[in-house]
XYZ file of C-alpha atoms in Angstrom:
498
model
C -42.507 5.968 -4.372
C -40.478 8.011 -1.573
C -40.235 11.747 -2.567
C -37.035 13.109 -0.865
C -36.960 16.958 -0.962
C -34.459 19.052 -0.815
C -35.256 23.150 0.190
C -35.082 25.556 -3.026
C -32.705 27.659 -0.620
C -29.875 25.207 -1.448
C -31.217 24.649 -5.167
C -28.131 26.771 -6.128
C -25.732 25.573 -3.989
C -22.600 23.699 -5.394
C -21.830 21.619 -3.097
C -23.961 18.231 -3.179
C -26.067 17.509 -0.715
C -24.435 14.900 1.010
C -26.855 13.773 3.402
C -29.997 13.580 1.280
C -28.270 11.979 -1.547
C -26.947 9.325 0.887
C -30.471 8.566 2.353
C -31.360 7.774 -1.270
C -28.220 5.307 -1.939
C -29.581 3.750 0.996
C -33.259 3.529 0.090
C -31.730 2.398 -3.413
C -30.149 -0.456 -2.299
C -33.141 -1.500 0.069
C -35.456 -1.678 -2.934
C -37.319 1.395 -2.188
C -37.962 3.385 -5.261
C -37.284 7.229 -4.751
C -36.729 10.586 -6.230
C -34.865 13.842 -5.270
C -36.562 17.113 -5.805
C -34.063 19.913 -6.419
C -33.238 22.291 -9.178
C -33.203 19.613 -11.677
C -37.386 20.603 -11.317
C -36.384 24.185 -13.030
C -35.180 22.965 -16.094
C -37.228 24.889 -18.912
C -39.809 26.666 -16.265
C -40.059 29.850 -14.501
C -43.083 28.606 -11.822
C -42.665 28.882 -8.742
C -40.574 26.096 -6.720
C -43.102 25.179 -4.681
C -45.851 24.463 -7.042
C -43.084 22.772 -8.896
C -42.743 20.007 -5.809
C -46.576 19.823 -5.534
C -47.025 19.053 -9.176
C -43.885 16.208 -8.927
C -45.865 14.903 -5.666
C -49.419 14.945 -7.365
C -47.549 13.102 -10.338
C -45.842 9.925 -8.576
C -48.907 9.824 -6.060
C -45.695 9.688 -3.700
C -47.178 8.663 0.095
C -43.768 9.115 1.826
C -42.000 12.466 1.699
C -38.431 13.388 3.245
C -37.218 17.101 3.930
C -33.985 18.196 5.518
C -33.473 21.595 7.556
C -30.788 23.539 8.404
C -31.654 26.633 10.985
C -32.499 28.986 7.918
C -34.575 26.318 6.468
C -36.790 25.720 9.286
C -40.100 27.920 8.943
C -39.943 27.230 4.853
C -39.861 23.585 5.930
C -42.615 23.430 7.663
C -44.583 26.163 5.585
C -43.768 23.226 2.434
C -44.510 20.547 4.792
C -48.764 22.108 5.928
C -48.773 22.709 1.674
C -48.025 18.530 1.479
C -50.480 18.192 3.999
C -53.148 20.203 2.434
C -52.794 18.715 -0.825
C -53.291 14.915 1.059
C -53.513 14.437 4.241
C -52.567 10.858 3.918
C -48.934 12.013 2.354
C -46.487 10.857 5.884
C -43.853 13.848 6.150
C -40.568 13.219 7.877
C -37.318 15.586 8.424
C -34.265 15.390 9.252
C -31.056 17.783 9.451
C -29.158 19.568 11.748
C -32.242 21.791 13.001
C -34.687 18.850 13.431
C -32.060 17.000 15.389
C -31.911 20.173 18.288
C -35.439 21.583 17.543
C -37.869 18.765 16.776
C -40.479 20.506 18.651
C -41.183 22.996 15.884
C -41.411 20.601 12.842
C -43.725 18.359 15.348
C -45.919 20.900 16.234
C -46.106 22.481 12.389
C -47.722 19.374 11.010
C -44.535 17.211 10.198
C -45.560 13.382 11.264
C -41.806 11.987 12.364
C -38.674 13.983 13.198
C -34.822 12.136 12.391
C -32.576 13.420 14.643
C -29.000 12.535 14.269
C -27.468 10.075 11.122
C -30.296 8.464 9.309
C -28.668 5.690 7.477
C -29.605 3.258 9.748
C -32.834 4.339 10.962
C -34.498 5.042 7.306
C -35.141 1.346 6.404
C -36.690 0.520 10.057
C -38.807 3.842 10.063
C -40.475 2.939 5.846
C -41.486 -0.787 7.175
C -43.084 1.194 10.401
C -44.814 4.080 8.088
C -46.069 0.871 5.831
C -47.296 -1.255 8.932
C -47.868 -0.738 12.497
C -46.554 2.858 12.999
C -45.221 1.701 16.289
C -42.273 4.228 15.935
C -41.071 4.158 20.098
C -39.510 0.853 19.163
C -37.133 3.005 16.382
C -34.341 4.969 18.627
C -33.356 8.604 17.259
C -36.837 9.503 16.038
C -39.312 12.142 17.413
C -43.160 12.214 16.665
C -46.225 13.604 18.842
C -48.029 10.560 21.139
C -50.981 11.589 23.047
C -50.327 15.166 22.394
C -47.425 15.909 23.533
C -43.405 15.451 21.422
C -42.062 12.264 22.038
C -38.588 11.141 21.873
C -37.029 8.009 21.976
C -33.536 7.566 23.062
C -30.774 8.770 20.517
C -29.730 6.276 17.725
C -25.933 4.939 18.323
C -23.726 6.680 15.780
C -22.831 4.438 12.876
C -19.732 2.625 13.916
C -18.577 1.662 10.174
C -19.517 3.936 7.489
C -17.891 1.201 4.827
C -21.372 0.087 5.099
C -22.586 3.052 3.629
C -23.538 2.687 -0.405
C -21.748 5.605 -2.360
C -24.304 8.879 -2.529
C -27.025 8.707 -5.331
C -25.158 11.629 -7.417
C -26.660 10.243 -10.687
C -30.594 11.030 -8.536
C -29.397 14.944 -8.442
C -29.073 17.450 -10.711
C -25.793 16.523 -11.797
C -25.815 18.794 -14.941
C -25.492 21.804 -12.259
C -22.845 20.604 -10.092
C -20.725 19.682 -12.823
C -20.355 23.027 -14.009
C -17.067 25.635 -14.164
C -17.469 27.291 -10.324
C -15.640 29.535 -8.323
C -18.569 28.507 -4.642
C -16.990 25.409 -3.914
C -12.853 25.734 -3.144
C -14.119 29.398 -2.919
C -12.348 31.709 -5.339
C -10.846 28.974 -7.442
C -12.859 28.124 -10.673
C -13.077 24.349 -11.254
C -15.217 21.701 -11.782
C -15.367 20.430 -8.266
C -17.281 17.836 -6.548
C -17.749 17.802 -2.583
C -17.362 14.494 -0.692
C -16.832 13.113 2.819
C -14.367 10.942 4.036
C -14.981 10.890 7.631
C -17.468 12.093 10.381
C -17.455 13.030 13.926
C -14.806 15.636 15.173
C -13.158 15.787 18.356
C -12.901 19.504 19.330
C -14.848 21.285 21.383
C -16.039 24.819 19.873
C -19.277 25.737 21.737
C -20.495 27.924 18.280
C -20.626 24.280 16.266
C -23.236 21.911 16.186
C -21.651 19.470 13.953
C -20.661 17.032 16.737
C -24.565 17.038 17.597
C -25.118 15.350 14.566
C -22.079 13.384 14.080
C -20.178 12.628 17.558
C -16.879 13.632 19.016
C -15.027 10.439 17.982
C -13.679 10.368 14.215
C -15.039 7.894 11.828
C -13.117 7.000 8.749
C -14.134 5.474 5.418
C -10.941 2.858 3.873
C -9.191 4.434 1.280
C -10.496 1.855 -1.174
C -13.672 2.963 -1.312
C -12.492 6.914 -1.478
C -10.740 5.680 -4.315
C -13.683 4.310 -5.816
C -15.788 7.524 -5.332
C -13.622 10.046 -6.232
C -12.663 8.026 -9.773
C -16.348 7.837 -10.325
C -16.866 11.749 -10.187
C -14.236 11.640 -12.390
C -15.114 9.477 -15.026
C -18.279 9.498 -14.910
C -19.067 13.007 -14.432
C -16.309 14.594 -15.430
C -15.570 16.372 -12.380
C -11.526 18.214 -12.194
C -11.547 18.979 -8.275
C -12.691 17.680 -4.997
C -13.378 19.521 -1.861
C -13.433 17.004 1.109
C -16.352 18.141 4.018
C -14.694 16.589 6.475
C -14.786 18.975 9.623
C -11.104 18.504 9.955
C -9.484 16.404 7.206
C -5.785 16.383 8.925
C -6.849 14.804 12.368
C -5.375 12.013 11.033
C -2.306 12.123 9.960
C -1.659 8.766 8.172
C -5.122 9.294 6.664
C -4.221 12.567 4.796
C -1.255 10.650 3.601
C -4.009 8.196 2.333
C -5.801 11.021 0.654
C -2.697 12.351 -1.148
C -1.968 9.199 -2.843
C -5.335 8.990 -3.722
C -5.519 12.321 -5.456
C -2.111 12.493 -6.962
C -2.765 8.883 -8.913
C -6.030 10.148 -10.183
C -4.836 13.926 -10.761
C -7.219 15.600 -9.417
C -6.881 19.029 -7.939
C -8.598 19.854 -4.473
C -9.350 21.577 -1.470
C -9.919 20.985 2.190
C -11.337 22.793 5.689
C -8.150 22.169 8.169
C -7.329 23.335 11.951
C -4.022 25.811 12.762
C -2.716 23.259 15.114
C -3.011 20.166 13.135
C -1.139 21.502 10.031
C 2.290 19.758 9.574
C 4.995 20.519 6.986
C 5.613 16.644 6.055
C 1.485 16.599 5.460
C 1.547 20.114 3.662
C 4.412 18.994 1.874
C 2.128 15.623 0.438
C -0.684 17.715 0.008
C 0.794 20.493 -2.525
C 2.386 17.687 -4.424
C -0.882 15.903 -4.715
C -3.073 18.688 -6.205
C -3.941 20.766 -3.359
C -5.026 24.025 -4.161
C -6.520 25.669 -1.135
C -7.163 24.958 2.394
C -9.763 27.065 4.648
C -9.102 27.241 8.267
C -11.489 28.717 11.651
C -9.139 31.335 12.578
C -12.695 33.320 14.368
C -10.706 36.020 16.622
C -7.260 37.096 17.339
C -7.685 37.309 20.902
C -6.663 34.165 22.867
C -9.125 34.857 25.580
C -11.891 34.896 23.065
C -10.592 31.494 21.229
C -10.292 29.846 24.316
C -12.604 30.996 27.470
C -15.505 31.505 25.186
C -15.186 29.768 21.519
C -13.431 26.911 23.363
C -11.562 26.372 19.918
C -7.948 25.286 22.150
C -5.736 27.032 20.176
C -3.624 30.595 19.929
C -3.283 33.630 17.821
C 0.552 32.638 17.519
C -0.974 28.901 15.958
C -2.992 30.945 13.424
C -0.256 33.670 12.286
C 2.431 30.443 12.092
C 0.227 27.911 10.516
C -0.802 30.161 7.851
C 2.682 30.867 6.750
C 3.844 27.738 6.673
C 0.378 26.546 4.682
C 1.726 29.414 1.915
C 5.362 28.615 1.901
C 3.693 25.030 0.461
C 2.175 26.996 -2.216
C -1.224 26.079 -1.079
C -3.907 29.208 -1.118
C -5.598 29.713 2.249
C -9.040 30.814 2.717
C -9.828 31.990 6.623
C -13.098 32.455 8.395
C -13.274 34.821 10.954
C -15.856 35.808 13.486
C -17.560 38.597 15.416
C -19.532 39.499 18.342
C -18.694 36.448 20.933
C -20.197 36.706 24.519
C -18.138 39.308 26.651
C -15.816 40.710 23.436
C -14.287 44.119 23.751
C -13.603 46.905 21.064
C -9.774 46.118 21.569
C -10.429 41.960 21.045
C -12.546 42.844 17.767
C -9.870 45.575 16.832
C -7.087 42.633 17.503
C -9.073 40.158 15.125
C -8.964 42.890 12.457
C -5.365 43.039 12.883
C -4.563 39.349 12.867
C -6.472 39.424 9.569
C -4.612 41.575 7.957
C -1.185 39.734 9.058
C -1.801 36.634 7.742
C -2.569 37.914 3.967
C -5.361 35.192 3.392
C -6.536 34.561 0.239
C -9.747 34.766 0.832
C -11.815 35.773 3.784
C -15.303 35.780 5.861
C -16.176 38.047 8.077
C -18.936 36.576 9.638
C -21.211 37.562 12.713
C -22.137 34.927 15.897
C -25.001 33.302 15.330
C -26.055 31.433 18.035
C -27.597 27.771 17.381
C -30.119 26.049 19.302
C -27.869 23.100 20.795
C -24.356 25.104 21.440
C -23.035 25.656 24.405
C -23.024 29.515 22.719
C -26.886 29.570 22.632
C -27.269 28.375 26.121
C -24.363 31.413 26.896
C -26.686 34.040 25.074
C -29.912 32.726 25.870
C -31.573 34.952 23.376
C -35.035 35.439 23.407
C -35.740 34.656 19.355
C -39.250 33.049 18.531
C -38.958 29.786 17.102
C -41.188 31.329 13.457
C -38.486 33.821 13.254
C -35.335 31.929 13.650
C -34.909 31.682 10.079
C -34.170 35.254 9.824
C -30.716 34.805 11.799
C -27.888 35.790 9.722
C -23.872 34.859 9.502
C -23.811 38.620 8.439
C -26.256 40.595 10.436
C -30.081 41.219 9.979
C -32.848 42.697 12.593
C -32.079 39.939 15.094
C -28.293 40.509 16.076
C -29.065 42.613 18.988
C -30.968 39.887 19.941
C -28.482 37.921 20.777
C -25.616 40.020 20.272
C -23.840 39.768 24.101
C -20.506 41.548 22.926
C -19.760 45.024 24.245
C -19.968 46.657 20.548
C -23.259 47.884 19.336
C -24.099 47.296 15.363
C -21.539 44.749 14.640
C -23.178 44.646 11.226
C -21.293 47.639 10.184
C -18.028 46.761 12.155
C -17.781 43.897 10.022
C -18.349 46.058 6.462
C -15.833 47.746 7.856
C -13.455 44.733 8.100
C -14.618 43.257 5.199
C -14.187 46.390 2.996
C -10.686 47.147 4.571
C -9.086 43.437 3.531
C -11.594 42.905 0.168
C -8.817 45.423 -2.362
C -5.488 43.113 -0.890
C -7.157 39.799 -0.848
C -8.180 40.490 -4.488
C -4.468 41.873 -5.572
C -3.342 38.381 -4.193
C -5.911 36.387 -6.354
C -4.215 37.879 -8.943
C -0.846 36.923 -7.880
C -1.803 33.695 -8.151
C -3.292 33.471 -11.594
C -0.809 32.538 -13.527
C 0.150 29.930 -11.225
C -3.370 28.347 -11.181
C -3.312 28.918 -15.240
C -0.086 27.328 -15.360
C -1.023 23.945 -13.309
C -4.338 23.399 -15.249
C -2.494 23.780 -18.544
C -0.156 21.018 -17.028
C -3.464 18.983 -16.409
C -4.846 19.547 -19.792
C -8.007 20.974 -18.467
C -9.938 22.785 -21.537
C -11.857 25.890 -21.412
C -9.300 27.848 -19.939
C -10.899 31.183 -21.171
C -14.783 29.961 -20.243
C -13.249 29.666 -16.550
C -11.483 33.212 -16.441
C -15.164 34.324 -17.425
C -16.976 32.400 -14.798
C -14.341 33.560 -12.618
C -14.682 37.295 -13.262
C -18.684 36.999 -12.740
C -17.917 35.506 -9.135
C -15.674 38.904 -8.743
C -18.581 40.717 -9.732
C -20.785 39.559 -7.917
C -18.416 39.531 -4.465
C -17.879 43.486 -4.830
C -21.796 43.634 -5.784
C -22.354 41.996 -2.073
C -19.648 44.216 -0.755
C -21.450 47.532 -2.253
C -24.758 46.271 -0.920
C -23.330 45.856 2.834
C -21.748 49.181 2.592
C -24.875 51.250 1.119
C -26.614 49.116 4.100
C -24.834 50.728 6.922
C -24.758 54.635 5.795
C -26.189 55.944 8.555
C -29.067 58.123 6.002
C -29.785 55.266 3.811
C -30.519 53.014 6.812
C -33.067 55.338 8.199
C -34.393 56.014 5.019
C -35.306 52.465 4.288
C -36.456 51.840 8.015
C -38.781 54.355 6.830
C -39.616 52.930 4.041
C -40.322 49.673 5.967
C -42.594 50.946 8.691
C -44.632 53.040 6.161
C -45.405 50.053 3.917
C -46.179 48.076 7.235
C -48.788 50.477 8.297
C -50.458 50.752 4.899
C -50.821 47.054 4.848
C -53.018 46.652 8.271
């Protein structure tokens, strides 16, 4: 038995975890008997998640366990991975992810036995017959492990040149009765029952703040249409999903291929959503995508200074792209959801003050104000070069935290409470426009026959709550009083402990 694991951080995440359940397809098919550990272990208990996988492992007597890491993941990963240990030494830990791809080093030196970097579709079968017989891993390219003391790495693996290969993901080995459910987390602010897939991988832009290329390559892999087909109709059926949101890094690099996607969609009515680029947008595209079900696109807008985009995020396109590609997305009757960011190497007052603006000009949907956080891997990292220690990298934060002035290289000090202040300022008109579109969104499902209209206005309205519950929380955070005060607090309770 091969125990794959995924972190309890993501246990209440809707969006399926692509990559682990496609490892498990791939076991699957190889005649390797698995599991997948996630909240599926909750069902009925209140124990603690941890002692939860430890039970499962002492269970199945499973020999061969699999974790995945993002950044945020990476001390609980290998705090789960010395517990594995302790309970049998014997048990062989691997992980993989985007961290352990950039950082293997850590996982190596916590007690993990074998580090995937990259895709591991292709190397998983090679690496079980190695763990089962010689362990002679330096033959296996894109693997890391610790020889004679020291990390090891053999040369990366080639990217997978035909992901038709690729067996559907295991859906049916997760917890399927919790991503199946009514939820307004996966095309953000829309409540649906939506399903998250991938037709393609790689992307061919260059932002240094992005480490998906690390992972995936520059050049753009696509999966035929057929077999699309066939996975989105088996969500469908099978699980009764409504929606799809496609985790492609840019689904519209392609032009033909979105056109592929829109047939697709409309013949199966299904409604979904999709992250795009300003300046690959097109009004015949946009034009195929509203009539197919398209509900909501989310786009990097990051900064509304050009100098910004382009000297330092390296994202190759304008503020004019963003303020045109947004209307024209809208005049399609497609919602827009836009990501913008903070604190970049070298930004000014004004070029923060101009983001702000831009922000409010394009009347988004929805929006995220997020902070830089630098990844080990970016070209950004190597830019800030902050000095974070590798067991407290898990405390960096999209939205602030003790570590931004760490690595925060911009010329504004606390850009935690420059972006309440953002956020606050746009939260009252993005949420005027939700409503706006109500009766639109009401309208279409109606048209769909979707049921439980009334369950989804309620599971809606607890997503509101909770969004102005975050907002509160941020803006109680940065009163100047109440942030001393619980500094305070902090130290105190720090001393009394030692």
């Amino acid at each position: 038995m091969i125990t794959l694991i995924l972190p309890p951080d993501r246990w209440n995440d809707m969006r399926f975890p692509v990559g682990i359940l496609s490892i498990s397809s791939v076991l699957s098919r190889n005649g390797y008997e698995n599991v997948v550990l996630d909240s599926k272990l909750l069902d009925g208990t209140d124990k603690n998640p941890d002692d939860l996988i430890l039970e499962n492992l002492r269970k199945t007597s499973s020999m061969i366990v699999g974790l995945s890491s993002y950044i945020h993941e990476q001390v609980y990963v290998a705090k789960i991975a010395k517990k594995i240990k302790e309970l049998n030494k014997e048990i062989f830990v691997m992980v993989g992810g985007p961290q352990p791809t950039v950082a293997p080093e850590f996982y190596l030196k916590s007690g993990v036995d074998l580090v995937v970097r990259g895709e591991g579709e292709e190397t998983i079968i090679p690496i079980i017959e190695e763990i089962k017989g010689s362990r002679d891993f330096e033959k296996i390219n894109g693997v890391s492990f610790i020889r004679n003391g020291e990390v090891f790495s053999t040369p990366s693996a080639p990217m997978i040149k035909d992901l038709n290969i690729l067996p559907l993901p295991a859906y049916d080995s997760s917890n399927i009765k919790h991503y199946a459910r009514i939820s307004s987390r996966v095309i953000r602010g829309v409540p649906l029952k939506t399903a998250s897939i991938m037709t393609s991988r790689g992307c061919p832009f260059s932002c240094t703040y992005c480490m998906g290329k690390l992972i995936t390559g520059k050049k753009v892999r696509f999966r035929s249409p057929e077999l699309i087909y066939e996975e989105v109709k088996l969500l469908r059926d099978s699980f009764g999903f409504e929606a799809i949101y496609f985790l492609d890094d840019t689904l519209s690099v392609s032009k033909d291929y979105v056109k592929n996607i829109c047939l697709i969609m409309k013949e199966l009515g299904m409604l979904w959503g999709a992250q795009e680029r300003v300046n690959t947008v097109s009004a015949s595209n946009l034009r195929d995508m509203a009539k197919s079900g398209c509900v909501q696109l989310d786009f990097g807008i990051e900064s509304g200074s050009n100098r910004v985009l382009n000297e330092i995020a390296k994202k190759n396109i304008t503020v004019e792209q963003s303020l045109s590609s947004q209307r024209l997305v809208k005049s399609f009757g497609i919602r827009t959801f836009s990501n913008f960011m903070i604190g970049f190497p070298t930004e000014t007052r004004k070029e923060m003050g101009d983001t702000f603006k831009l922000a409010k000009k394009i009347k988004s949907d929805e929006y995220i104000f997020a902070i830089l956080m630098p990844i080990p891997g970016t070209p950004i990292w190597d830019m800030v070069n902050p000095d974070i220690p590798p067991d407290r990298m898990s405390e960096m934060n999209f939205f602030g935290g003790e570590l931004v002035d760490l690595y925060n290289r911009s010329e504004v000090k606390n850009l935690e409470r420059v972006r309440t202040k953002f956020t606050n300022s746009l939260y009252i008109r993005s949420r005027f426009r939700k409503l706006l579109f109500y009766p639109r969104f009401l309208f279409k499902l109606s048209k769909k026959n979707f049921s439980r209209l009334p369950n989804r206005i309620v599971i809606d309205l607890l997503y509101e709550i909770n969004l102005a519950k975050g907002q509160m929380i941020y803006t109680l955070k940065n009163i100047k009083p109440l942030r001393k005060a619980v500094r305070s607090i902090k130290r105190n309770l720090y001393k009394r402990s030692y």
